[in-house]
Coordinates of C-alpha atoms and ligand atoms in Angstrom, one line a residue:
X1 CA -28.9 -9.0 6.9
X2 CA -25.9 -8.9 4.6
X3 CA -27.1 -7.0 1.4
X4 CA -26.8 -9.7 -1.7
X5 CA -25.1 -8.3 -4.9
X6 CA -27.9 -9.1 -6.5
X7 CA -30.0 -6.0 -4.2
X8 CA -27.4 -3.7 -5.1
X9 CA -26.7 -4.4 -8.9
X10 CA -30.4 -3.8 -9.3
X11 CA -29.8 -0.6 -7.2
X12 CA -27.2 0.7 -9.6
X13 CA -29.4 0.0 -12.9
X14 CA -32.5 1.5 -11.2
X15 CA -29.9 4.6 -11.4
X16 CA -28.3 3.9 -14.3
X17 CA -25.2 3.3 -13.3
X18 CA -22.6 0.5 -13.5
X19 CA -20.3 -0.4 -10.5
X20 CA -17.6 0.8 -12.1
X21 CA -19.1 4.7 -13.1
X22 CA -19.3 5.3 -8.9
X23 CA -16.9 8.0 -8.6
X24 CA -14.3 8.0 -5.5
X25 CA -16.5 9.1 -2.7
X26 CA -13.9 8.7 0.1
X27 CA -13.8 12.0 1.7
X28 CA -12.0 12.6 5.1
X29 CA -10.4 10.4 7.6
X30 CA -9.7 7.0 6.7
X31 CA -11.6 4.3 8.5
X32 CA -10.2 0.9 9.5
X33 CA -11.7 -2.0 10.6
X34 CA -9.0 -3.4 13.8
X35 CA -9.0 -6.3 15.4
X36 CA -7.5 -4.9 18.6
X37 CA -6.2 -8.5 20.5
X38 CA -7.2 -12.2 20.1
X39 CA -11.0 -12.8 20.4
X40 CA -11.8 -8.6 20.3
X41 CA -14.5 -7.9 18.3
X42 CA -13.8 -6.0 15.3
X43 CA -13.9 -1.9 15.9
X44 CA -13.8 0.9 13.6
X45 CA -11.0 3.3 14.2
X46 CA -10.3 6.8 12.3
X47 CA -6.6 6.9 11.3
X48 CA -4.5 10.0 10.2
X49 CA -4.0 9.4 6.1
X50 CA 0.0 8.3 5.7
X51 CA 2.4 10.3 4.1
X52 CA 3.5 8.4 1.1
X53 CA 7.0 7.6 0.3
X54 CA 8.7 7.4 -2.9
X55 CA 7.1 4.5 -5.6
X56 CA 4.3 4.0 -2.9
X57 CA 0.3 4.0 -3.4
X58 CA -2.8 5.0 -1.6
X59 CA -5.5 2.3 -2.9
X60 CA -9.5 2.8 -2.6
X61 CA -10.8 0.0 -1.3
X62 CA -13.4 -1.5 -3.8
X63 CA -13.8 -4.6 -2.1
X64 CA -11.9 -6.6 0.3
X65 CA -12.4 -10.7 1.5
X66 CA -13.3 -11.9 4.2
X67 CA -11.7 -15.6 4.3
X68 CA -10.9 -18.3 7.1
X69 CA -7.4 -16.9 7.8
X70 CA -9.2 -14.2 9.1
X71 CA -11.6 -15.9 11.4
X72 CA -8.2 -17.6 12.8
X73 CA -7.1 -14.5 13.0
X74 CA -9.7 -13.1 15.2
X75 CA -9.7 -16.3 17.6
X76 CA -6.2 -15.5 17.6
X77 CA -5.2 -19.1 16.3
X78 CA -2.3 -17.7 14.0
X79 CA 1.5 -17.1 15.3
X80 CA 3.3 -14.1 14.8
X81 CA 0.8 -12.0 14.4
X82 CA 1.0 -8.5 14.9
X83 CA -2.2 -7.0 16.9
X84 CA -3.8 -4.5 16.3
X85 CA -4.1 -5.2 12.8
X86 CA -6.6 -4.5 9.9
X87 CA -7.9 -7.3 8.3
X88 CA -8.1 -8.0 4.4
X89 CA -5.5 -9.9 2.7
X90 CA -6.9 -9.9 -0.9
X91 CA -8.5 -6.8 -1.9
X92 CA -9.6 -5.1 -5.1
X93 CA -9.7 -1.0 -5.5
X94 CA -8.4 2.3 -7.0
X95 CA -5.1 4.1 -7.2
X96 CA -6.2 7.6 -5.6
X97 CA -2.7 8.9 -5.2
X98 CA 0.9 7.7 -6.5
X99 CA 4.0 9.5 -5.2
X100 CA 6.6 8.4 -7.6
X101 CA 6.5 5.7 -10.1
X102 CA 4.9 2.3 -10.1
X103 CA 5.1 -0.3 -12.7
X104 CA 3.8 -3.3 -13.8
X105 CA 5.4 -6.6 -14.5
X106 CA 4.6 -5.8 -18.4
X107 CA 6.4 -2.2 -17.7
X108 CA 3.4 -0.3 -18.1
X109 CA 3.3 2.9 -15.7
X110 CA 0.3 3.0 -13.7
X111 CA -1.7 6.2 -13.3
X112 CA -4.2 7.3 -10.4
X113 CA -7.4 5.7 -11.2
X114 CA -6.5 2.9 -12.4
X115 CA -8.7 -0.1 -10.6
X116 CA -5.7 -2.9 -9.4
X117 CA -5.5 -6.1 -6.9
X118 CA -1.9 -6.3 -5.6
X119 CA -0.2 -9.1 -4.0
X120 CA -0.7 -9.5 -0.6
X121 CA 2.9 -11.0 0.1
X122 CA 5.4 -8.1 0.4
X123 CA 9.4 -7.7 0.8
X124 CA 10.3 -11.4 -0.8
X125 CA 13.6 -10.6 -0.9
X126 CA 15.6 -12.7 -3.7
X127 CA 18.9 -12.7 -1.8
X128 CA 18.0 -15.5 1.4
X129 CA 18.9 -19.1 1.0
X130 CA 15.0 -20.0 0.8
X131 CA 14.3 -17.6 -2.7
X132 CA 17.8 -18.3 -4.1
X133 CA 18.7 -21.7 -3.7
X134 CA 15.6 -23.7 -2.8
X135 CA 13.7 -21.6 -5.2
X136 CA 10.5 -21.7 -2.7
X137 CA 9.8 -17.8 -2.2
X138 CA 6.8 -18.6 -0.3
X139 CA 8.9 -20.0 2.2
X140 CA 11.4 -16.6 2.5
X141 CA 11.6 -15.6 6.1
X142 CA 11.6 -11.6 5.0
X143 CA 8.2 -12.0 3.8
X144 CA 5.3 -9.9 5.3
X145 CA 1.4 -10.2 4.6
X146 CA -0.7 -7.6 4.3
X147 CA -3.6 -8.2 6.3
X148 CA -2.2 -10.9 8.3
X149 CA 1.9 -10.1 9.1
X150 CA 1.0 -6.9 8.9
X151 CA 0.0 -5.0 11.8
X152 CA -1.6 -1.0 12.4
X153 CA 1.5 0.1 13.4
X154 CA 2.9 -0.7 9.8
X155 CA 0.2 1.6 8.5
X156 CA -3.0 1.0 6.7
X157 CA -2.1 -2.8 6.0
X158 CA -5.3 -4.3 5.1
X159 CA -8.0 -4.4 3.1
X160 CA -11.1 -4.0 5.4
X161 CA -10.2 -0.2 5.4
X162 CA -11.6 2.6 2.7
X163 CA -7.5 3.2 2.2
X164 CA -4.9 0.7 1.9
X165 CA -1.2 1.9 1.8
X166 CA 0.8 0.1 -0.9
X167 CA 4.4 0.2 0.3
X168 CA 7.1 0.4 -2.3
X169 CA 7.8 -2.6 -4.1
X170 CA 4.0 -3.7 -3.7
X171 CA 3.4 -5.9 -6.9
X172 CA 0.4 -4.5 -8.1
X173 CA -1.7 -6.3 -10.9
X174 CA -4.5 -4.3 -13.6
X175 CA -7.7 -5.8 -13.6
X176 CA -9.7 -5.6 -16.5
X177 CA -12.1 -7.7 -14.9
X178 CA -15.1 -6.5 -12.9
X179 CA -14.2 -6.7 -9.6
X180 CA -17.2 -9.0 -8.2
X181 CA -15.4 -11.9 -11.0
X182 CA -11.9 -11.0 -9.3
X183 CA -13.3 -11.6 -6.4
X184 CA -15.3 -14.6 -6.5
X185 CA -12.3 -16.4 -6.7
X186 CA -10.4 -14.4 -4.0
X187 CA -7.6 -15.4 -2.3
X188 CA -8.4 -19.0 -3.0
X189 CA -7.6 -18.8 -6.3
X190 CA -3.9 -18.3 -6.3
X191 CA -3.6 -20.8 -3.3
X192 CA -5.6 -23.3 -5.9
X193 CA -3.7 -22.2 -8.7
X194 CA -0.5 -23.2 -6.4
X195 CA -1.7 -26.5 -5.3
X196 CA -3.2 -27.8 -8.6
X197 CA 0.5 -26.7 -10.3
X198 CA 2.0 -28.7 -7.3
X199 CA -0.3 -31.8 -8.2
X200 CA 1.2 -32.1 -11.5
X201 CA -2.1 -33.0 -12.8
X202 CA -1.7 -35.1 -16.1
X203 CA -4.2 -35.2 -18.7
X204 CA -7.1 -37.6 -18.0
X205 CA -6.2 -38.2 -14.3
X206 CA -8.7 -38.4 -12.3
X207 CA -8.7 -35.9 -9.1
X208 CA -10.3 -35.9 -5.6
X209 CA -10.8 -32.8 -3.8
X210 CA -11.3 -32.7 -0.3
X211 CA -13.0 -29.9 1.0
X212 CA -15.6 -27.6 -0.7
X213 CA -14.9 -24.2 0.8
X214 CA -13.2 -21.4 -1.6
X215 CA -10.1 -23.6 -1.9
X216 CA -11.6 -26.3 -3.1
X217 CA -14.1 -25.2 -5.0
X218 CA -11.2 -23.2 -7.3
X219 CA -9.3 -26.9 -7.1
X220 CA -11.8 -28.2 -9.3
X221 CA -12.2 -25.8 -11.4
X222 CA -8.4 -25.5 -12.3
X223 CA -7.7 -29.0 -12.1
X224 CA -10.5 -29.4 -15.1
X225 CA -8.7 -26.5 -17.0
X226 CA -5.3 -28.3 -16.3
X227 CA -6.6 -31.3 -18.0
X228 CA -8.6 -33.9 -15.2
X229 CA -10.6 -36.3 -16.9
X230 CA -12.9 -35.9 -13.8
X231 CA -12.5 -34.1 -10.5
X232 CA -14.8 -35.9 -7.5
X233 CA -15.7 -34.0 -4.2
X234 CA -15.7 -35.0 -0.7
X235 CA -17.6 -32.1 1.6
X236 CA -20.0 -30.1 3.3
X237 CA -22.1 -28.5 4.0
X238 CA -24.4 -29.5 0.9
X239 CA -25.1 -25.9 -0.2
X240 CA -20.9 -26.1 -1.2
X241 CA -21.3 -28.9 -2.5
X242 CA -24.0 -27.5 -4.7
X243 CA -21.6 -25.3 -5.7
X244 CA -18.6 -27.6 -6.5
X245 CA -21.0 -29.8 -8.7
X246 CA -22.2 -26.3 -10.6
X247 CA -18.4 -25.8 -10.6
X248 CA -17.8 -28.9 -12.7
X249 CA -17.0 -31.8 -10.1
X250 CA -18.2 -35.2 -11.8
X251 CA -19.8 -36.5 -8.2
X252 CA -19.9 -34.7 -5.2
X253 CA -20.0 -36.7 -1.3
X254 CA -21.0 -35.2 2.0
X255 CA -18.5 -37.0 4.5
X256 CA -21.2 -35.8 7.2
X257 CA -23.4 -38.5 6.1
X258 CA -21.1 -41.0 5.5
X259 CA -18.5 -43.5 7.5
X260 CA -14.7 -43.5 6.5
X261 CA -15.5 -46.8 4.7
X262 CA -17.6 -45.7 3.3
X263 CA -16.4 -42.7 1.9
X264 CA -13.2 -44.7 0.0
X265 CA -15.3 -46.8 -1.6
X266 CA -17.0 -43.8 -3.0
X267 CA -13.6 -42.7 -4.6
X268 CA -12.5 -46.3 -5.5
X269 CA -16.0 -47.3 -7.4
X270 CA -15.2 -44.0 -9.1
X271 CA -11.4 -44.6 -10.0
X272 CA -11.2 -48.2 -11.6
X273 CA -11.1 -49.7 -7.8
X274 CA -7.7 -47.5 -7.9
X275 CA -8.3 -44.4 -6.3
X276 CA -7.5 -41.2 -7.5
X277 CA -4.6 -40.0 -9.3
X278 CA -3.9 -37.3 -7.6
X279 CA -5.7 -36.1 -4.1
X280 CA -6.1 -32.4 -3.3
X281 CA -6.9 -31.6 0.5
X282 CA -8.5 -28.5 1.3
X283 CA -10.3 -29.0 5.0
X284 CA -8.3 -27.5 7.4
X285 CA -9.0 -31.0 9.4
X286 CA -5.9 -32.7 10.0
X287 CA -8.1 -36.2 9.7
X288 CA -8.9 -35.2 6.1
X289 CA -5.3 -35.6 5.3
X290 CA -5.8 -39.4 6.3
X291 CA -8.6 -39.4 4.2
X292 CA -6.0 -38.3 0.9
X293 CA -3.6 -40.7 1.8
X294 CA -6.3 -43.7 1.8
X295 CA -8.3 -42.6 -1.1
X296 CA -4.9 -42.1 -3.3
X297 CA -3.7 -45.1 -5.9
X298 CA -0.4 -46.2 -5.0
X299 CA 2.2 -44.1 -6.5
X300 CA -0.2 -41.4 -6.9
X301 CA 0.5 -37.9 -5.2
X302 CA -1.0 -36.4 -2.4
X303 CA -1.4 -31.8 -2.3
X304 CA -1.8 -30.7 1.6
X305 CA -3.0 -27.3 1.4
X306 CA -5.7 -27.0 3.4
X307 CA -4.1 -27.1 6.9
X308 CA -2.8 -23.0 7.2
X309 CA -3.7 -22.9 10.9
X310 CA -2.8 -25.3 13.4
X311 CA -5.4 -27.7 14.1
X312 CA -3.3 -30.4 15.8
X313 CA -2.3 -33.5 15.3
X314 CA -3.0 -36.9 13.8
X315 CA -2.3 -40.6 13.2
X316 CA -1.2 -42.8 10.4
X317 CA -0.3 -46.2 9.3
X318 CA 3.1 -45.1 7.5
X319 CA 3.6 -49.2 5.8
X320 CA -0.2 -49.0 4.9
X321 CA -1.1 -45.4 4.3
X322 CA 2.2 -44.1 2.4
X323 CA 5.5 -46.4 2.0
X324 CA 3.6 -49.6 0.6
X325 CA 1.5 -47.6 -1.3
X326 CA 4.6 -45.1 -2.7
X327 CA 2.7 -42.2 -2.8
X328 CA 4.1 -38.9 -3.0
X329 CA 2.7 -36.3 -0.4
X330 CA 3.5 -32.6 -0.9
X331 CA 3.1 -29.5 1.5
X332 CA 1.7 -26.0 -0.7
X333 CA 2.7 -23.4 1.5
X334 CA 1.3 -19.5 0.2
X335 CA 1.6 -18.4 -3.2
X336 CA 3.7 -16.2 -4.8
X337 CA 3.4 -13.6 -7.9
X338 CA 2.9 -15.9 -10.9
X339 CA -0.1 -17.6 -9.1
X340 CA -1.6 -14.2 -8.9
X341 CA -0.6 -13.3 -12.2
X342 CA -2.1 -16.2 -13.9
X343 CA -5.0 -16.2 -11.9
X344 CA -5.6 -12.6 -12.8
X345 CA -5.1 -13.4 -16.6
X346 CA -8.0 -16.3 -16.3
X347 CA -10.6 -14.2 -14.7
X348 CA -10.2 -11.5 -16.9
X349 CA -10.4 -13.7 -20.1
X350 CA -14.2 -14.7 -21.3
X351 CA -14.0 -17.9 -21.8
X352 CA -11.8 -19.1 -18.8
X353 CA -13.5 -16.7 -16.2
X354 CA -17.0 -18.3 -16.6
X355 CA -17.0 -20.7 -13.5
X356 CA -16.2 -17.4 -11.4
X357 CA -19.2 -15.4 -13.4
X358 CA -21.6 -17.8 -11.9
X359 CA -20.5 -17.7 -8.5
X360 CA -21.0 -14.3 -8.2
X361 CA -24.5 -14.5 -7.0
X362 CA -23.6 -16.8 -3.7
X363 CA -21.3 -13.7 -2.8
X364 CA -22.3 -11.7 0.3
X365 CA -21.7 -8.2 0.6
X366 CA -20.9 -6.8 4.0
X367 CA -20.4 -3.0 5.0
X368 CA -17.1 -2.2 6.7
X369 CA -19.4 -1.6 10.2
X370 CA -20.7 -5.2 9.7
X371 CA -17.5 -6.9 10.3
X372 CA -18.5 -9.1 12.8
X373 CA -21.3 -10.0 11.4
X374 CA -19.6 -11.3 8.4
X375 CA -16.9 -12.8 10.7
X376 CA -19.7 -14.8 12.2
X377 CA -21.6 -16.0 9.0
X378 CA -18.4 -17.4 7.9
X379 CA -17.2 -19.6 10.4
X380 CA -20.9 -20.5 10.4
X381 CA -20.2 -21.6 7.0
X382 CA -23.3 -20.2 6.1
X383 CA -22.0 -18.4 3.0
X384 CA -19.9 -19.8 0.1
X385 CA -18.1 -16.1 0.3
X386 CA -18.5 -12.6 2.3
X387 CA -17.0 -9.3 0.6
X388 CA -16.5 -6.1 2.8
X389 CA -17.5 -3.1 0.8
X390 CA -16.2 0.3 2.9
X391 CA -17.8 2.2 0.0
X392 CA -21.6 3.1 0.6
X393 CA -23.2 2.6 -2.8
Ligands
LIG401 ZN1 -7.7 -15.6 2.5
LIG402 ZN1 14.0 -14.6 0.8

């Protein structure tokens, strides 16, 4: 059984401890959690410690995520990936050893110790057509992910690892946070962050979100802080949707229970008989992008960002679904540094972070060893989040 955060907070006050007083324990050769090849189970592997180059980082891994990218990853559903590869795109730690200097976007030197999240996107390079002229970074063909682009053969590349390497040029963010907060909103909350800025929510619009995974759940949450009047839910399973009402969603919809029909009529008798203003889809079924376009007002806008992995295709009315009702339907591909940035600054502020404070108890902590196991409780969906831990406290 995963061990609960609850189980080993009380652990740490029975010895008087806090989370963040556990000194550096790593000691040794660095483990790794691989996945060798599409549909290998997860191993543990012993690697040789790199040699850093200059303005690089060694980072002790506090805690890393376990998302859907990297259950695609291990059924081998993503292209271009490099196998072997260590999990881990979004992890929290330590800076054990700096060779050179490293800087934050506010100037400030870092120093060893120092507990930082860095983002996971690497070597945008500012000089291609995509970053200079479209200004869409996320779309830069140099980019590399740790975690995901990012094989073992670039080095310790991931999170689910007690050592990550950070290559110069790795934009590394201080969290002031506690990293179970940080956490809670994970990966999810830049790629929210992203989407909600690329619904251009207006004050007092009403917003449908579909989908109640991580994505989602942070969609409704932002969308309120960006000034939704209400923010409705369509999802599943109902614990999720337990935890998108808690999050602030005005009414919540399993679509499980419910006919197509049946479910617009939900969103219209909840949107003047217009729909909503603006639709946020984040499924990862390519049906539930239907679903946005039908449940939208005309001329309202329409976020895809919950298709990352290719599920296939679908079908569409284009007169009735999109040019009669001129709607405006826009990809959200990645995020890039000031997603991360913000969503740093609103989890480490008091007031803004609270949605993320209560979530912490649905998290699910997970031992580097227990990979798969964590693997398989999430494309259960029987967790609203799993964390690996490599650090035995
Ligand atoms: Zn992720
Ligand atoms: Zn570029």
């Amino acid at each position: 059984m995963p061990r609960k955060y609850a189980d080993n907070r009380s652990l740490a006050r029975q010895c008087a401890l806090s989370f963040r007083d556990f000194p550096l324990i790593f000691a040794g050769m660095p483990r790794v959690a691989v996945i060798s090849e599409p549909n290998a189970a997860v191993e543990i592997r012993e690697v040789g410690e790199p040699s850093l180059e200059a303005n690089s980082a060694l980072l002790e891994v506090e805690l890393s995520e376990v998302c859907g990218t990297d259950v695609y990853l291990q059924q081998g559903r993503l292209q271009g990936v490099p196998y072997p590869l260590v999990p881990g795109h979004v992890s929290v730690g330590q800076l054990s050893k700096i060779r050179g200097q490293m800087f934050d976007v506010e100037g400030r030197e870092f120093r060893e110790g120092d507990r930082v999240t860095f983002l996971d996107v690497h070597r945008t390079c500012n000089a291609c057509w995509y970053c200079l002229v479209a200004k869409a970074t996320t779309r830069c063909p140099k980019r590399k992910v740790y975690g995901i682009t990012y094989g073992l053969d670039d080095g310790l590349c991931g999170g689910w690892a007690d050592q990550v390497y950070l290559k110069p040029g790795t934009r590394c963010i201080r969290l002031d946070a506690d990293p179970e907060t940080f956490m809670a909103g994970g990966c999810a909350l830049p790629t929210a962050l992203h989407a909600v800025e690329r619904g251009d929510i207006a004050i007092g619009d009403t917003v449908l979100v579909l989908g109640s995974g991580p994505v989602g759940i942070n969609a409704i949450i932002l969308s309120l802080m960006r000034g939704a009047l209400r923010v409705l839910c369509i999802g599943a399973p109902d614990h999720r949707l337990e935890t998108a009402a808690a999050s602030g969603a005005a009414g919540v919809l399993n679509f499980e229970d419910v006919s197509e029909r049946e479910r617009m009529d939900w969103v219209l008798d909840r949107s003047n008989g217009r729909g909503a203003d603006v639709t946020i889809e984040a499924t990862g079924a390519p049906a539930a992008v239907i679903d946005a376009l039908r449940c939208t007002r005309d001329a309202g806008r329409v976020i895809v960002v919950g298709q990352y992995t290719d599920h296939g295709e679908t079908s569409f009315n284009p007169h009735l679904h999109l040019n009669k009702k001129h709607l405006e339907v826009r990809g959200c591909w990645g995020s890039d540094f000031s997603h991360f940035y913000r969503g740093v600054q609103i989890i480490s502020d008091p007031l803004k972070s609270s949605p993320w404070l209560q979530m912490k108890d649905r998290l699910a902590r997970y031992h580097l060893d227990e990979a798969n196991e964590a693997l398989a409780d999430v494309a259960a969906g029987k967790l609203f989040k799993a964390l690996i831990s490599p650090r035995q406290i």
